[in-house]
């Protein structure tokens, strides 16, 4: 039932908070740096910041534009609450975690920019699976679970690549602020895409909507090609070039 389910989730959140409460943070490098040097420019004033923010805003927007209408699509297709729970809460979640692990393990080998393009392209193709499903009068469970699993897997890979780059673009001594600015931009882009997805699906139908989402995801790859910082100086003070950073990680 709903009440016990939400109570169980609240209990899990409280349980997960215990290690955070018990953790003692060391004195950050930002505090030490502020005592020795003037306050550095905010993330928005750094060289290359505009391009980076444009990239992180649009990169996941296409996927969010599609998944924002995924649950209504499944409800309209006749799936019950239990079926949707298994599909998204179990299959989708596990596939997303596996995709994140796969993306995280490959991003150093493939390279940062190449990972964003390859994983993002895979993500765009899997969104087309939802468009194909929308044309079917009745969706076979195998097709439905395969499409959902692949899309969540690809989304996990793309997210891992994006978050890795966001950490690269954060100055080590001011990582909390720099990373939060970028993460907030991701949330803004995904949130706006989800907000508009309902109007889109109602106006043009599910097939055209999911096709448009896939096109939007593909267009974000052009943004990666043009806005990805190519000079170490654009990564911020204290950061390493990508090849040196990858070597440090290894």
Short mmCIF file of C-alpha atoms in Angstrom, two decimals:
data_model
loop_
_atom_site.label_atom_id
_atom_site.label_comp_id
_atom_site.label_asym_id
_atom_site.label_seq_id
_atom_site.Cartn_x
_atom_site.Cartn_y
_atom_site.Cartn_z
CA UNK A 1 0.00 0.00 0.00
CA UNK A 2 0.94 3.65 -0.40
CA UNK A 3 1.24 4.56 3.29
CA UNK A 4 3.64 1.77 4.23
CA UNK A 5 5.64 2.31 1.03
CA UNK A 6 6.25 5.99 1.80
CA UNK A 7 6.98 5.18 5.44
CA UNK A 8 9.59 2.62 4.34
CA UNK A 9 11.20 5.16 1.99
CA UNK A 10 11.32 7.75 4.78
CA UNK A 11 12.98 5.19 7.04
CA UNK A 12 15.61 4.41 4.40
CA UNK A 13 16.39 8.11 3.97
CA UNK A 14 16.82 8.46 7.74
CA UNK A 15 19.05 5.38 7.81
CA UNK A 16 21.21 6.70 4.98
CA UNK A 17 21.61 9.99 6.83
CA UNK A 18 23.35 8.39 9.81
CA UNK A 19 26.79 8.06 8.14
CA UNK A 20 26.54 11.65 6.95
CA UNK A 21 25.79 12.89 10.45
CA UNK A 22 28.71 10.93 11.90
CA UNK A 23 31.19 12.13 9.27
CA UNK A 24 33.71 14.77 10.35
CA UNK A 25 34.77 16.97 7.49
CA UNK A 26 38.44 17.95 7.21
CA UNK A 27 39.33 21.59 6.72
CA UNK A 28 38.76 22.24 3.02
CA UNK A 29 41.38 23.56 0.67
CA UNK A 30 39.06 26.45 -0.16
CA UNK A 31 39.24 27.75 3.41
CA UNK A 32 43.03 27.46 3.42
CA UNK A 33 43.32 29.18 0.06
CA UNK A 34 41.08 32.06 1.11
CA UNK A 35 43.44 32.80 4.00
CA UNK A 36 46.43 33.07 1.67
CA UNK A 37 45.08 34.71 -1.49
CA UNK A 38 42.27 37.01 -2.69
CA UNK A 39 38.87 35.50 -3.44
CA UNK A 40 38.94 33.90 -6.93
CA UNK A 41 36.40 34.75 -9.63
CA UNK A 42 33.05 32.98 -9.43
CA UNK A 43 32.42 30.07 -11.82
CA UNK A 44 30.38 32.33 -14.11
CA UNK A 45 33.39 34.61 -14.63
CA UNK A 46 35.83 31.89 -15.54
CA UNK A 47 37.06 31.55 -19.09
CA UNK A 48 34.90 29.07 -20.98
CA UNK A 49 32.17 29.04 -18.32
CA UNK A 50 29.38 30.03 -20.73
CA UNK A 51 30.12 27.18 -23.11
CA UNK A 52 30.33 24.68 -20.27
CA UNK A 53 26.99 25.81 -18.83
CA UNK A 54 25.29 25.62 -22.23
CA UNK A 55 26.64 22.09 -22.64
CA UNK A 56 25.45 20.83 -19.26
CA UNK A 57 22.02 22.47 -19.67
CA UNK A 58 21.20 20.83 -23.01
CA UNK A 59 23.06 17.50 -22.76
CA UNK A 60 20.38 15.66 -20.75
CA UNK A 61 17.44 17.77 -21.92
CA UNK A 62 16.48 15.45 -24.78
CA UNK A 63 16.36 12.42 -22.52
CA UNK A 64 14.36 14.35 -19.91
CA UNK A 65 11.98 15.55 -22.65
CA UNK A 66 11.26 11.89 -23.44
CA UNK A 67 11.12 10.42 -19.94
CA UNK A 68 8.91 13.26 -18.71
CA UNK A 69 6.08 11.63 -20.66
CA UNK A 70 7.09 8.02 -20.11
CA UNK A 71 4.75 7.31 -17.19
CA UNK A 72 1.69 8.93 -18.83
CA UNK A 73 2.54 6.99 -22.00
CA UNK A 74 2.61 3.72 -20.08
CA UNK A 75 -0.67 4.54 -18.31
CA UNK A 76 -2.35 5.37 -21.63
CA UNK A 77 -1.00 2.10 -23.01
CA UNK A 78 -2.97 0.25 -20.32
CA UNK A 79 -0.23 -0.72 -17.89
CA UNK A 80 -1.19 -0.94 -14.23
CA UNK A 81 0.64 0.45 -11.23
CA UNK A 82 2.39 -2.85 -10.50
CA UNK A 83 3.60 -3.23 -14.09
CA UNK A 84 4.94 0.35 -14.17
CA UNK A 85 6.62 -0.19 -10.80
CA UNK A 86 8.43 -3.29 -12.04
CA UNK A 87 9.32 -1.68 -15.36
CA UNK A 88 10.71 1.62 -14.06
CA UNK A 89 11.45 0.93 -10.41
CA UNK A 90 13.20 -2.39 -10.94
CA UNK A 91 14.25 -2.95 -14.56
CA UNK A 92 14.89 0.73 -15.28
CA UNK A 93 16.72 1.34 -12.01
CA UNK A 94 19.00 -1.69 -12.35
CA UNK A 95 19.72 -0.87 -16.00
CA UNK A 96 20.54 2.72 -15.08
CA UNK A 97 22.95 1.62 -12.36
CA UNK A 98 24.66 -0.84 -14.72
CA UNK A 99 24.90 1.89 -17.35
CA UNK A 100 26.51 4.27 -14.87
CA UNK A 101 29.06 1.62 -13.91
CA UNK A 102 29.80 0.87 -17.57
CA UNK A 103 30.09 4.55 -18.45
CA UNK A 104 32.31 5.27 -15.47
CA UNK A 105 34.64 2.42 -16.38
CA UNK A 106 34.91 3.49 -20.03
CA UNK A 107 35.16 7.27 -19.80
CA UNK A 108 38.92 7.30 -19.14
CA UNK A 109 39.62 4.81 -21.89
CA UNK A 110 37.42 6.48 -24.50
CA UNK A 111 38.16 10.07 -23.50
CA UNK A 112 35.93 12.77 -22.05
CA UNK A 113 34.64 14.43 -25.20
CA UNK A 114 34.32 11.15 -27.11
CA UNK A 115 32.39 9.62 -24.21
CA UNK A 116 29.89 12.47 -24.19
CA UNK A 117 29.33 12.06 -27.93
CA UNK A 118 29.21 8.26 -28.05
CA UNK A 119 27.09 7.76 -24.94
CA UNK A 120 24.86 10.68 -25.88
CA UNK A 121 24.33 9.23 -29.35
CA UNK A 122 23.43 5.86 -27.82
CA UNK A 123 20.99 7.66 -25.53
CA UNK A 124 19.31 9.39 -28.48
CA UNK A 125 18.90 6.11 -30.36
CA UNK A 126 17.31 4.37 -27.39
CA UNK A 127 14.74 7.17 -27.04
CA UNK A 128 13.57 6.20 -30.54
CA UNK A 129 12.55 2.87 -29.00
CA UNK A 130 9.70 4.66 -27.22
CA UNK A 131 8.63 6.21 -30.53
CA UNK A 132 8.51 2.73 -32.07
CA UNK A 133 6.46 1.41 -29.15
CA UNK A 134 3.94 4.22 -29.57
CA UNK A 135 3.08 2.90 -33.05
CA UNK A 136 2.12 -0.54 -31.73
CA UNK A 137 -1.50 -1.39 -30.96
CA UNK A 138 -0.33 -3.72 -28.20
CA UNK A 139 3.19 -3.63 -26.78
CA UNK A 140 4.77 -7.08 -26.26
CA UNK A 141 6.36 -7.24 -22.79
CA UNK A 142 9.73 -8.23 -24.29
CA UNK A 143 9.82 -5.12 -26.48
CA UNK A 144 8.66 -2.90 -23.64
CA UNK A 145 11.22 -4.14 -21.13
CA UNK A 146 14.00 -4.09 -23.73
CA UNK A 147 13.27 -0.51 -24.78
CA UNK A 148 13.05 0.69 -21.19
CA UNK A 149 16.19 -1.18 -20.13
CA UNK A 150 18.27 0.10 -23.03
CA UNK A 151 17.15 3.71 -22.56
CA UNK A 152 17.94 3.67 -18.84
CA UNK A 153 21.27 1.93 -19.49
CA UNK A 154 22.24 4.54 -22.08
CA UNK A 155 21.07 7.33 -19.78
CA UNK A 156 23.28 5.98 -17.00
CA UNK A 157 26.30 5.92 -19.30
CA UNK A 158 25.69 9.48 -20.51
CA UNK A 159 25.15 10.74 -16.97
CA UNK A 160 28.39 9.16 -15.75
CA UNK A 161 30.33 10.81 -18.59
CA UNK A 162 28.73 14.20 -17.95
CA UNK A 163 29.34 14.12 -14.20
CA UNK A 164 32.96 13.11 -14.76
CA UNK A 165 33.46 16.14 -17.00
CA UNK A 166 31.73 18.37 -14.46
CA UNK A 167 34.25 17.24 -11.84
CA UNK A 168 37.08 17.98 -14.31
CA UNK A 169 35.73 21.49 -14.79
CA UNK A 170 35.62 22.17 -11.04
CA UNK A 171 38.67 23.82 -9.50
CA UNK A 172 39.94 21.44 -6.79
CA UNK A 173 40.13 24.14 -4.13
CA UNK A 174 36.60 25.41 -4.96
CA UNK A 175 35.04 22.16 -6.13
CA UNK A 176 31.89 22.45 -4.00
CA UNK A 177 30.81 25.74 -5.56
CA UNK A 178 31.89 24.95 -9.12
CA UNK A 179 30.27 21.53 -9.16
CA UNK A 180 27.03 22.80 -7.57
CA UNK A 181 26.69 25.51 -10.22
CA UNK A 182 27.01 22.91 -12.97
CA UNK A 183 24.70 20.41 -11.27
CA UNK A 184 22.09 23.14 -10.82
CA UNK A 185 22.34 23.89 -14.54
CA UNK A 186 21.71 20.21 -15.33
CA UNK A 187 18.65 20.19 -13.07
CA UNK A 188 17.37 23.40 -14.68
CA UNK A 189 17.73 22.02 -18.22
CA UNK A 190 16.16 18.67 -17.37
CA UNK A 191 13.36 20.31 -15.37
CA UNK A 192 12.44 22.70 -18.16
CA UNK A 193 12.44 19.84 -20.67
CA UNK A 194 10.16 17.75 -18.44
CA UNK A 195 7.89 20.75 -17.90
CA UNK A 196 7.44 21.25 -21.64
CA UNK A 197 7.06 17.55 -22.43
CA UNK A 198 3.40 17.43 -21.44
CA UNK A 199 2.45 20.27 -23.79
CA UNK A 200 4.42 18.60 -26.58
CA UNK A 201 2.87 15.15 -26.20
CA UNK A 202 -0.64 16.59 -26.04
CA UNK A 203 -0.10 18.77 -29.10
CA UNK A 204 1.65 16.36 -31.47
CA UNK A 205 1.12 12.87 -30.02
CA UNK A 206 3.48 10.34 -28.49
CA UNK A 207 5.25 9.24 -31.68
CA UNK A 208 6.14 12.76 -32.78
CA UNK A 209 7.00 13.72 -29.23
CA UNK A 210 9.47 10.87 -28.66
CA UNK A 211 10.92 11.45 -32.13
CA UNK A 212 11.44 15.13 -31.29
CA UNK A 213 13.08 14.12 -28.01
CA UNK A 214 15.52 11.87 -29.87
CA UNK A 215 16.29 14.73 -32.30
CA UNK A 216 16.88 17.09 -29.39
CA UNK A 217 19.25 14.56 -27.82
CA UNK A 218 21.15 14.28 -31.11
CA UNK A 219 21.36 18.06 -31.45
CA UNK A 220 22.99 18.25 -28.02
CA UNK A 221 25.95 16.38 -29.50
CA UNK A 222 26.62 19.38 -31.73
CA UNK A 223 26.78 21.50 -28.60
CA UNK A 224 29.34 19.08 -27.17
CA UNK A 225 31.40 19.33 -30.35
CA UNK A 226 31.49 23.14 -30.25
CA UNK A 227 31.37 23.95 -26.53
CA UNK A 228 33.64 21.29 -25.04
CA UNK A 229 36.68 23.15 -23.62
CA UNK A 230 39.76 22.27 -25.62
CA UNK A 231 42.33 24.31 -23.69
CA UNK A 232 43.56 23.40 -20.19
CA UNK A 233 43.18 27.05 -19.18
CA UNK A 234 39.42 26.73 -19.63
CA UNK A 235 39.30 24.04 -16.96
CA UNK A 236 40.16 26.52 -14.24
CA UNK A 237 43.08 27.13 -11.91
CA UNK A 238 44.49 24.01 -10.37
CA UNK A 239 42.96 21.61 -12.91
CA UNK A 240 44.89 19.23 -15.11
CA UNK A 241 44.55 18.74 -18.86
CA UNK A 242 42.34 15.77 -19.70
CA UNK A 243 45.15 13.43 -20.68
CA UNK A 244 47.11 14.17 -17.50
CA UNK A 245 43.96 13.91 -15.40
CA UNK A 246 43.13 10.52 -16.89
CA UNK A 247 46.65 9.35 -16.18
CA UNK A 248 46.31 10.55 -12.57
CA UNK A 249 43.06 8.58 -12.28
CA UNK A 250 44.71 5.42 -13.57
#
